[in-house]
Amino acid sequence: MSALPVREKLAILSDAAKYDASCASSGSAKRDSLKSGGIGSTEGMGICHSYAPDGRCISLLKILLTNFCIYDCSYCINRSSSNVRRARFTIDEVVRLTMDFYRRNYIEGLFLSSGVIRSPDETMGEMVEVARRLRLDEKFSGYIHLKTIPESSPELIEKAGLYADRLSINVELPTDEGVRKLAPEKKPETIRLSMARLRRKMEEKAEPTLRTKKRERFAPGGQSTQMIIGADKTSDDGILQASARLYGSYHLRRVYYSAFSPIPDSSSSLPLQKPALMREHRLYQADWLIRFYGFSQPEILAGSSDGMLDLAIDPKLAWALRNRGRFPVDINSADREALLRIPGLGTKVIAKILATRHHRRLRLEDVGRLCHSIAKLRPFIIAEGWSPGALTDKQGLRDKIVRSCEQLSLF
Ligand code: SF4
């Protein structure tokens, strides 16, 4: 396998890395000059778009060190029993690829994950060595995200934090039962212990040292995790509960949700179909409401009959429809917390509303000019010259809003 040309290894190991969602795509339209014979490409082999901790969209070389793996997680294409083409980069190859791509301005950083070769420590040791060489030998100051292996030694994970901007440890599945069933070599307790250690180390390093009075650099982008959804029967409510625990216990920057992809020759305990991609999207929206809109986790699905997010409407609108007694909200006098609850209003629009209110009262048309559409929020607000009257409590309101949003999406 070592005889494979680097380009071929890149094709195999970038494709194998695509199942990792913890560096989310920017969602931009794909441009590829390979067909046109032109120049430039937003989707080159191994290059993905991700958001840096400061919110910038950056291009990353996203690869696995190897897709060989001694573990046999049944949902994973790289599991030991899977019949896929295997490849393994050397440390030198990853360093050279990263530097070549970086110098040509193709990428701004590296996302490196790996199957487990021989032992967790050996694999983690190689990943740390890639990051060390990039930082110290090549003076690389781009972004580095390392996917760490929870079973590896704490010393290695600590070393990884010295060179990486972000570290992540996958929880794999929302429940311990799911992990035991589908990833039998992994232990939920070990995963949690690694996350807790990482949190402690980050807090420790955030304190200025006695000698230099400066903070030591240690994974400044924090830690994140990824959870596969749809591989087991956990409801969206169960998934959001697991996320809330993870955010609360380990101060994670992000929980990424990755829709399970059916793989060839998979175990009969796995579903044959991929969950709707919209489910992943709704989970991200719900996660966003909890982190930035003041919603508590239990509120999101309180009153839902099956604990699942409505795929046709966003979770804030679904919550508002179940809590109509809290509406309409007066756009000209409500505090920020109440405005954050209005469907269709994002934090930026709310900031503009609050700023405008200092000078004058807002009419429905003014709010309409600030948002994409007022179809969603019209039944839930009072504005100068506008009151929804009985519209807020109207039967069939959900379907009416869905129809207007569908019509809008046609233009
Ligand atoms: S340890 Fe990672 S790469 Fe290996 S089978 Fe499990 S999920 Fe796949």
GROMACS .gro file of C-alpha atoms and ligand atoms in nm:
model
  419
    1MET     CA    1   0.000   0.000   0.000
    2SER     CA    2   0.293   0.235   0.063
    3ALA     CA    3   0.367   0.211  -0.311
    4LEU     CA    4   0.050   0.408  -0.393
    5PRO     CA    5   0.123   0.750  -0.541
    6VAL     CA    6   0.042   1.039  -0.308
    7ARG     CA    7  -0.231   1.164  -0.543
    8GLU     CA    8  -0.409   0.829  -0.516
    9LYS     CA    9  -0.371   0.823  -0.140
   10LEU     CA   10  -0.516   1.173  -0.136
   11ALA     CA   11  -0.818   1.058  -0.336
   12ILE     CA   12  -0.881   0.766  -0.097
   13LEU     CA   13  -0.811   0.945   0.230
   14SER     CA   14  -0.996   1.267   0.148
   15ASP     CA   15  -1.298   1.064   0.038
   16ALA     CA   16  -1.282   0.862   0.362
   17ALA     CA   17  -1.274   1.188   0.561
   18LYS     CA   18  -1.595   1.321   0.407
   19TYR     CA   19  -1.807   1.137   0.667
   20ASP     CA   20  -1.664   1.360   0.935
   21ALA     CA   21  -1.898   1.652   0.985
   22SER     CA   22  -1.696   1.832   1.247
   23CYS     CA   23  -1.569   2.069   0.988
   24ALA     CA   24  -1.896   2.172   0.833
   25SER     CA   25  -1.927   2.280   0.473
   26SER     CA   26  -1.990   2.646   0.405
   27GLY     CA   27  -2.274   2.550   0.173
   28SER     CA   28  -2.131   2.760  -0.109
   29ALA     CA   29  -2.199   2.664  -0.473
   30LYS     CA   30  -1.936   2.422  -0.596
   31ARG     CA   31  -1.697   2.543  -0.863
   32ASP     CA   32  -1.461   2.303  -1.029
   33SER     CA   33  -1.223   2.407  -1.304
   34LEU     CA   34  -1.130   2.047  -1.388
   35LYS     CA   35  -1.414   2.023  -1.641
   36SER     CA   36  -1.389   2.371  -1.788
   37GLY     CA   37  -1.013   2.370  -1.822
   38GLY     CA   38  -1.015   2.706  -1.640
   39ILE     CA   39  -0.838   2.799  -1.324
   40GLY     CA   40  -0.940   2.770  -0.957
   41SER     CA   41  -1.168   2.532  -0.775
   42THR     CA   42  -1.366   2.553  -0.453
   43GLU     CA   43  -1.396   2.177  -0.422
   44GLY     CA   44  -1.050   2.039  -0.496
   45MET     CA   45  -0.966   1.690  -0.377
   46GLY     CA   46  -0.948   1.694   0.002
   47ILE     CA   47  -1.043   2.059   0.035
   48CYS     CA   48  -1.349   2.151   0.237
   49HIS     CA   49  -1.488   2.472   0.375
   50SER     CA   50  -1.526   2.522   0.741
   51TYR     CA   51  -1.585   2.796   0.995
   52ALA     CA   52  -1.291   2.903   1.209
   53PRO     CA   53  -1.357   2.978   1.579
   54ASP     CA   54  -1.378   3.350   1.493
   55GLY     CA   55  -1.659   3.282   1.242
   56ARG     CA   56  -1.455   3.320   0.922
   57CYS     CA   57  -1.516   3.067   0.646
   58ILE     CA   58  -1.186   2.896   0.569
   59SER     CA   59  -1.066   2.624   0.331
   60LEU     CA   60  -0.914   2.319   0.495
   61LEU     CA   61  -0.727   2.020   0.369
   62LYS     CA   62  -0.950   1.751   0.521
   63ILE     CA   63  -0.792   1.408   0.523
   64LEU     CA   64  -0.738   1.092   0.724
   65LEU     CA   65  -0.386   0.988   0.810
   66THR     CA   66  -0.506   0.637   0.725
   67ASN     CA   67  -0.833   0.456   0.667
   68PHE     CA   68  -0.690   0.132   0.807
   69CYS     CA   69  -0.856   0.066   1.141
   70ILE     CA   70  -0.832  -0.207   1.400
   71TYR     CA   71  -1.179  -0.120   1.536
   72ASP     CA   72  -1.502  -0.239   1.387
   73CYS     CA   73  -1.765   0.031   1.449
   74SER     CA   74  -2.056  -0.097   1.246
   75TYR     CA   75  -2.166   0.248   1.110
   76CYS     CA   76  -1.819   0.331   0.975
   77ILE     CA   77  -1.699   0.275   0.619
   78ASN     CA   78  -1.341   0.236   0.748
   79ARG     CA   79  -1.416  -0.037   1.004
   80SER     CA   80  -1.179  -0.335   1.000
   81SER     CA   81  -1.433  -0.564   0.832
   82SER     CA   82  -1.517  -0.315   0.555
   83ASN     CA   83  -1.415  -0.400   0.203
   84VAL     CA   84  -1.274  -0.061   0.100
   85ARG     CA   85  -0.946   0.039  -0.065
   86ARG     CA   86  -0.701   0.131   0.206
   87ALA     CA   87  -0.421   0.382   0.213
   88ARG     CA   88  -0.189   0.536   0.464
   89PHE     CA   89  -0.001   0.864   0.448
   90THR     CA   90   0.339   0.898   0.604
   91ILE     CA   91   0.393   1.190   0.840
   92ASP     CA   92   0.620   1.344   0.584
   93GLU     CA   93   0.356   1.323   0.311
   94VAL     CA   94   0.091   1.499   0.520
   95VAL     CA   95   0.335   1.775   0.615
   96ARG     CA   96   0.442   1.823   0.253
   97LEU     CA   97   0.086   1.818   0.118
   98THR     CA   98  -0.028   2.073   0.376
   99MET     CA   99   0.265   2.304   0.308
  100ASP     CA  100   0.231   2.273  -0.072
  101PHE     CA  101  -0.142   2.347  -0.063
  102TYR     CA  102  -0.088   2.629   0.182
  103ARG     CA  103   0.188   2.794  -0.021
  104ARG     CA  104  -0.035   2.781  -0.329
  105ASN     CA  105  -0.309   2.946  -0.129
  106TYR     CA  106  -0.548   2.652  -0.175
  107ILE     CA  107  -0.602   2.610   0.196
  108GLU     CA  108  -0.582   2.798   0.522
  109GLY     CA  109  -0.552   2.496   0.744
  110LEU     CA  110  -0.557   2.123   0.804
  111PHE     CA  111  -0.827   1.895   0.946
  112LEU     CA  112  -0.666   1.563   1.033
  113SER     CA  113  -0.843   1.251   1.154
  114SER     CA  114  -0.747   0.885   1.134
  115GLY     CA  115  -0.846   0.524   1.167
  116VAL     CA  116  -0.669   0.347   1.452
  117ILE     CA  117  -0.353   0.171   1.335
  118ARG     CA  118  -0.191  -0.082   1.567
  119SER     CA  119  -0.278   0.113   1.884
  120PRO     CA  120  -0.448   0.441   1.980
  121ASP     CA  121  -0.115   0.577   2.111
  122GLU     CA  122   0.073   0.496   1.794
  123THR     CA  123  -0.190   0.667   1.578
  124MET     CA  124  -0.224   0.969   1.804
  125GLY     CA  125   0.155   0.994   1.824
  126GLU     CA  126   0.175   1.021   1.444
  127MET     CA  127  -0.098   1.284   1.430
  128VAL     CA  128   0.075   1.491   1.698
  129GLU     CA  129   0.402   1.459   1.509
  130VAL     CA  130   0.236   1.598   1.193
  131ALA     CA  131   0.114   1.899   1.392
  132ARG     CA  132   0.449   1.943   1.572
  133ARG     CA  133   0.645   1.938   1.248
  134LEU     CA  134   0.409   2.181   1.083
  135ARG     CA  135   0.431   2.427   1.371
  136LEU     CA  136   0.796   2.396   1.472
  137ASP     CA  137   0.985   2.282   1.162
  138GLU     CA  138   0.773   2.449   0.893
  139LYS     CA  139   0.662   2.748   1.104
  140PHE     CA  140   0.309   2.686   0.977
  141SER     CA  141   0.069   2.932   1.134
  142GLY     CA  142  -0.249   2.817   0.959
  143TYR     CA  143  -0.541   2.651   1.133
  144ILE     CA  144  -0.502   2.292   1.260
  145HIS     CA  145  -0.792   2.077   1.380
  146LEU     CA  146  -0.693   1.736   1.515
  147LYS     CA  147  -0.947   1.464   1.579
  148THR     CA  148  -0.810   1.298   1.889
  149ILE     CA  149  -0.845   0.934   1.988
  150PRO     CA  150  -1.003   0.910   2.334
  151GLU     CA  151  -0.824   0.584   2.418
  152SER     CA  152  -0.480   0.740   2.365
  153SER     CA  153  -0.271   0.858   2.659
  154PRO     CA  154  -0.353   1.194   2.824
  155GLU     CA  155   0.007   1.308   2.761
  156LEU     CA  156  -0.039   1.272   2.386
  157ILE     CA  157  -0.370   1.459   2.389
  158GLU     CA  158  -0.205   1.733   2.593
  159LYS     CA  159   0.076   1.754   2.338
  160ALA     CA  160  -0.182   1.779   2.059
  161GLY     CA  161  -0.327   2.087   2.232
  162LEU     CA  162   0.008   2.264   2.213
  163TYR     CA  163   0.007   2.259   1.833
  164ALA     CA  164  -0.359   2.240   1.729
  165ASP     CA  165  -0.612   2.523   1.724
  166ARG     CA  166  -0.899   2.291   1.792
  167LEU     CA  167  -0.924   1.937   1.926
  168SER     CA  168  -1.223   1.714   1.897
  169ILE     CA  169  -1.325   1.382   2.046
  170ASN     CA  170  -1.622   1.205   1.892
  171VAL     CA  171  -1.896   1.086   2.125
  172GLU     CA  172  -2.010   0.882   1.825
  173LEU     CA  173  -2.373   0.823   1.924
  174PRO     CA  174  -2.623   1.001   2.147
  175THR     CA  175  -2.657   0.720   2.402
  176ASP     CA  176  -2.415   0.490   2.586
  177GLU     CA  177  -2.632   0.199   2.482
  178GLY     CA  178  -2.587   0.295   2.115
  179VAL     CA  179  -2.208   0.317   2.153
  180ARG     CA  180  -2.192  -0.024   2.324
  181LYS     CA  181  -2.405  -0.182   2.055
  182LEU     CA  182  -2.257  -0.023   1.742
  183ALA     CA  183  -1.900   0.058   1.846
  184PRO     CA  184  -1.821  -0.228   2.085
  185GLU     CA  185  -1.448  -0.147   2.118
  186LYS     CA  186  -1.525   0.205   2.237
  187LYS     CA  187  -1.621   0.290   2.592
  188PRO     CA  188  -1.850   0.584   2.661
  189GLU     CA  189  -1.678   0.632   3.001
  190THR     CA  190  -1.337   0.666   2.832
  191ILE     CA  191  -1.474   0.918   2.582
  192ARG     CA  192  -1.621   1.126   2.866
  193LEU     CA  193  -1.304   1.101   3.072
  194SER     CA  194  -1.095   1.228   2.778
  195MET     CA  195  -1.332   1.519   2.724
  196ALA     CA  196  -1.325   1.606   3.093
  197ARG     CA  197  -0.943   1.595   3.099
  198LEU     CA  198  -0.930   1.817   2.795
  199ARG     CA  199  -1.166   2.066   2.954
  200ARG     CA  200  -0.954   2.077   3.272
  201LYS     CA  201  -0.636   2.122   3.071
  202MET     CA  202  -0.792   2.407   2.872
  203GLU     CA  203  -0.902   2.582   3.191
  204GLU     CA  204  -0.562   2.530   3.349
  205LYS     CA  205  -0.381   2.672   3.049
  206ALA     CA  206  -0.618   2.968   3.032
  207GLU     CA  207  -0.467   3.096   3.360
  208PRO     CA  208  -0.157   3.319   3.328
  209THR     CA  209   0.152   3.133   3.451
  210LEU     CA  210   0.327   3.254   3.767
  211ARG     CA  211   0.658   3.295   3.591
  212THR     CA  212   0.567   3.465   3.261
  213LYS     CA  213   0.226   3.606   3.366
  214LYS     CA  214   0.105   3.500   3.021
  215ARG     CA  215  -0.144   3.236   2.916
  216GLU     CA  216   0.002   2.931   2.748
  217ARG     CA  217  -0.130   2.856   2.401
  218PHE     CA  218  -0.342   2.543   2.420
  219ALA     CA  219  -0.609   2.458   2.162
  220PRO     CA  220  -0.743   2.817   2.152
  221GLY     CA  221  -1.038   2.705   1.935
  222GLY     CA  222  -1.159   2.477   2.217
  223GLN     CA  223  -1.296   2.128   2.182
  224SER     CA  224  -1.585   1.996   1.978
  225THR     CA  225  -1.751   1.662   1.915
  226GLN     CA  226  -1.955   1.478   1.658
  227MET     CA  227  -2.263   1.264   1.701
  228ILE     CA  228  -2.405   1.033   1.436
  229ILE     CA  229  -2.778   1.066   1.405
  230GLY     CA  230  -3.021   0.819   1.258
  231ALA     CA  231  -2.801   0.510   1.315
  232ASP     CA  232  -3.002   0.422   1.624
  233LYS     CA  233  -3.354   0.503   1.737
  234THR     CA  234  -3.273   0.798   1.964
  235SER     CA  235  -3.533   1.072   1.919
  236ASP     CA  236  -3.440   1.435   1.849
  237ASP     CA  237  -3.532   1.514   2.208
  238GLY     CA  238  -3.285   1.247   2.327
  239ILE     CA  239  -3.018   1.387   2.093
  240LEU     CA  240  -3.070   1.743   2.221
  241GLN     CA  241  -3.057   1.619   2.582
  242ALA     CA  242  -2.724   1.452   2.509
  243SER     CA  243  -2.594   1.773   2.348
  244ALA     CA  244  -2.707   1.986   2.643
  245ARG     CA  245  -2.516   1.754   2.878
  246LEU     CA  246  -2.206   1.775   2.658
  247TYR     CA  247  -2.214   2.155   2.635
  248GLY     CA  248  -2.273   2.183   3.009
  249SER     CA  249  -2.019   1.927   3.127
  250TYR     CA  250  -1.729   1.984   2.889
  251HIS     CA  251  -1.779   2.342   2.765
  252LEU     CA  252  -1.771   2.229   2.404
  253ARG     CA  253  -1.760   2.491   2.132
  254ARG     CA  254  -1.974   2.281   1.900
  255VAL     CA  255  -2.162   1.955   1.881
  256TYR     CA  256  -2.176   1.845   1.517
  257TYR     CA  257  -2.461   1.625   1.397
  258SER     CA  258  -2.376   1.388   1.117
  259ALA     CA  259  -2.660   1.205   0.943
  260PHE     CA  260  -2.582   0.834   0.925
  261SER     CA  261  -2.489   0.719   0.574
  262PRO     CA  262  -2.579   0.358   0.490
  263ILE     CA  263  -2.264   0.171   0.396
  264PRO     CA  264  -2.209  -0.146   0.192
  265ASP     CA  265  -2.230  -0.482   0.378
  266SER     CA  266  -2.341  -0.312   0.694
  267SER     CA  267  -2.477  -0.480   1.006
  268SER     CA  268  -2.846  -0.573   1.008
  269SER     CA  269  -2.890  -0.357   1.319
  270LEU     CA  270  -2.840  -0.045   1.106
  271PRO     CA  271  -3.114   0.125   0.906
  272LEU     CA  272  -3.107   0.077   0.530
  273GLN     CA  273  -3.190   0.439   0.463
  274LYS     CA  274  -3.018   0.764   0.541
  275PRO     CA  275  -3.223   0.992   0.769
  276ALA     CA  276  -3.365   1.300   0.594
  277LEU     CA  277  -3.091   1.558   0.557
  278MET     CA  278  -3.342   1.809   0.688
  279ARG     CA  279  -3.330   1.631   1.025
  280GLU     CA  280  -2.964   1.723   1.060
  281HIS     CA  281  -3.048   2.082   0.965
  282ARG     CA  282  -3.334   2.106   1.218
  283LEU     CA  283  -3.106   1.971   1.491
  284TYR     CA  284  -2.850   2.242   1.414
  285GLN     CA  285  -3.127   2.504   1.429
  286ALA     CA  286  -3.247   2.369   1.766
  287ASP     CA  287  -2.889   2.361   1.893
  288TRP     CA  288  -2.854   2.726   1.783
  289LEU     CA  289  -3.171   2.824   1.973
  290ILE     CA  290  -3.029   2.674   2.292
  291ARG     CA  291  -2.689   2.836   2.255
  292PHE     CA  292  -2.780   3.181   2.123
  293TYR     CA  293  -3.152   3.245   2.167
  294GLY     CA  294  -3.209   3.176   2.534
  295PHE     CA  295  -3.414   2.856   2.487
  296SER     CA  296  -3.368   2.577   2.738
  297GLN     CA  297  -3.329   2.226   2.597
  298PRO     CA  298  -3.657   2.089   2.745
  299GLU     CA  299  -3.851   2.383   2.597
  300ILE     CA  300  -3.761   2.297   2.237
  301LEU     CA  301  -3.977   1.987   2.216
  302ALA     CA  302  -4.206   2.035   2.517
  303GLY     CA  303  -4.558   1.936   2.415
  304SER     CA  304  -4.441   1.740   2.110
  305SER     CA  305  -4.607   1.401   2.085
  306ASP     CA  306  -4.310   1.201   1.952
  307GLY     CA  307  -4.002   1.397   2.063
  308MET     CA  308  -3.911   1.465   1.700
  309LEU     CA  309  -3.851   1.803   1.538
  310ASP     CA  310  -4.100   1.906   1.271
  311LEU     CA  311  -3.916   1.870   0.940
  312ALA     CA  312  -4.145   2.113   0.755
  313ILE     CA  313  -4.092   2.412   0.982
  314ASP     CA  314  -3.802   2.543   1.188
  315PRO     CA  315  -3.794   2.467   1.563
  316LYS     CA  316  -3.856   2.830   1.666
  317LEU     CA  317  -4.173   2.850   1.458
  318ALA     CA  318  -4.284   2.509   1.588
  319TRP     CA  319  -4.229   2.631   1.947
  320ALA     CA  320  -4.420   2.955   1.881
  321LEU     CA  321  -4.715   2.763   1.737
  322ARG     CA  322  -4.727   2.545   2.049
  323ASN     CA  323  -4.700   2.852   2.274
  324ARG     CA  324  -4.935   3.098   2.107
  325GLY     CA  325  -5.036   3.239   2.445
  326ARG     CA  326  -4.699   3.420   2.457
  327PHE     CA  327  -4.778   3.611   2.137
  328PRO     CA  328  -4.821   3.861   1.980
  329VAL     CA  329  -4.510   4.045   2.097
  330ASP     CA  330  -4.490   4.423   2.050
  331ILE     CA  331  -4.189   4.485   1.830
  332ASN     CA  332  -4.166   4.847   1.955
  333SER     CA  333  -4.154   4.777   2.328
  334ALA     CA  334  -4.053   4.412   2.394
  335ASP     CA  335  -3.715   4.340   2.549
  336ARG     CA  336  -3.444   4.153   2.355
  337GLU     CA  337  -3.529   3.818   2.522
  338ALA     CA  338  -3.890   3.838   2.400
  339LEU     CA  339  -3.779   3.946   2.050
  340LEU     CA  340  -3.546   3.646   2.031
  341ARG     CA  341  -3.850   3.419   2.061
  342ILE     CA  342  -4.025   3.559   1.751
  343PRO     CA  343  -4.009   3.320   1.454
  344GLY     CA  344  -3.818   3.461   1.158
  345LEU     CA  345  -3.615   3.712   1.363
  346GLY     CA  346  -3.242   3.649   1.388
  347THR     CA  347  -2.997   3.817   1.624
  348LYS     CA  348  -2.871   4.064   1.361
  349VAL     CA  349  -3.222   4.179   1.269
  350ILE     CA  350  -3.306   4.216   1.638
  351ALA     CA  351  -2.998   4.435   1.689
  352LYS     CA  352  -3.120   4.656   1.401
  353ILE     CA  353  -3.472   4.671   1.545
  354LEU     CA  354  -3.339   4.776   1.885
  355ALA     CA  355  -3.116   5.042   1.725
  356THR     CA  356  -3.401   5.180   1.509
  357ARG     CA  357  -3.637   5.195   1.807
  358HIS     CA  358  -3.424   5.477   1.955
  359HIS     CA  359  -3.535   5.706   1.670
  360ARG     CA  360  -3.883   5.593   1.572
  361ARG     CA  361  -4.155   5.330   1.596
  362LEU     CA  362  -4.142   5.042   1.348
  363ARG     CA  363  -4.422   4.947   1.113
  364LEU     CA  364  -4.472   4.596   0.969
  365GLU     CA  365  -4.315   4.711   0.639
  366ASP     CA  366  -4.004   4.831   0.826
  367VAL     CA  367  -3.960   4.487   0.984
  368GLY     CA  368  -4.026   4.330   0.641
  369ARG     CA  369  -3.740   4.529   0.492
  370LEU     CA  370  -3.504   4.393   0.758
  371CYS     CA  371  -3.602   4.025   0.716
  372HIS     CA  372  -3.622   3.786   0.423
  373SER     CA  373  -3.995   3.737   0.471
  374ILE     CA  374  -4.265   3.855   0.705
  375ALA     CA  375  -4.493   3.554   0.637
  376LYS     CA  376  -4.347   3.373   0.937
  377LEU     CA  377  -4.355   3.658   1.185
  378ARG     CA  378  -4.672   3.849   1.089
  379PRO     CA  379  -4.901   3.637   1.316
  380PHE     CA  380  -4.665   3.680   1.611
  381ILE     CA  381  -4.597   4.054   1.628
  382ILE     CA  382  -4.761   4.386   1.695
  383ALA     CA  383  -4.610   4.680   1.509
  384GLU     CA  384  -4.711   5.042   1.447
  385GLY     CA  385  -5.040   5.018   1.256
  386TRP     CA  386  -5.042   4.635   1.270
  387SER     CA  387  -5.206   4.384   1.500
  388PRO     CA  388  -5.257   4.020   1.398
  389GLY     CA  389  -5.598   4.003   1.571
  390ALA     CA  390  -5.730   3.646   1.562
  391LEU     CA  391  -5.456   3.537   1.320
  392THR     CA  392  -5.224   3.424   1.604
  393ASP     CA  393  -5.476   3.165   1.722
  394LYS     CA  394  -5.612   3.069   1.383
  395GLN     CA  395  -5.647   2.699   1.312
  396GLY     CA  396  -5.444   2.588   1.013
  397LEU     CA  397  -5.187   2.864   1.076
  398ARG     CA  398  -4.897   2.620   1.050
  399ASP     CA  399  -5.004   2.499   0.705
  400LYS     CA  400  -5.067   2.854   0.585
  401ILE     CA  401  -4.713   2.960   0.685
  402VAL     CA  402  -4.560   2.648   0.526
  403ARG     CA  403  -4.743   2.729   0.199
  404SER     CA  404  -4.627   3.093   0.196
  405CYS     CA  405  -4.267   2.990   0.268
  406GLU     CA  406  -4.281   2.729  -0.012
  407GLN     CA  407  -4.414   2.989  -0.256
  408LEU     CA  408  -4.141   3.232  -0.156
  409SER     CA  409  -3.873   2.970  -0.209
  410LEU     CA  410  -3.982   2.943  -0.575
  411PHE     CA  411  -3.855   3.296  -0.646
  412SF4     S1  412  -1.246   0.387   1.529
  412SF4    FE1  413  -1.309   0.549   1.389
  412SF4     S2  414  -1.224   0.488   1.192
  412SF4    FE2  415  -1.216   0.307   1.322
  412SF4     S3  416  -1.405   0.195   1.278
  412SF4    FE3  417  -1.449   0.326   1.453
  412SF4     S4  418  -1.531   0.517   1.368
  412SF4    FE4  419  -1.428   0.405   1.201
   0.00000   0.00000   0.00000
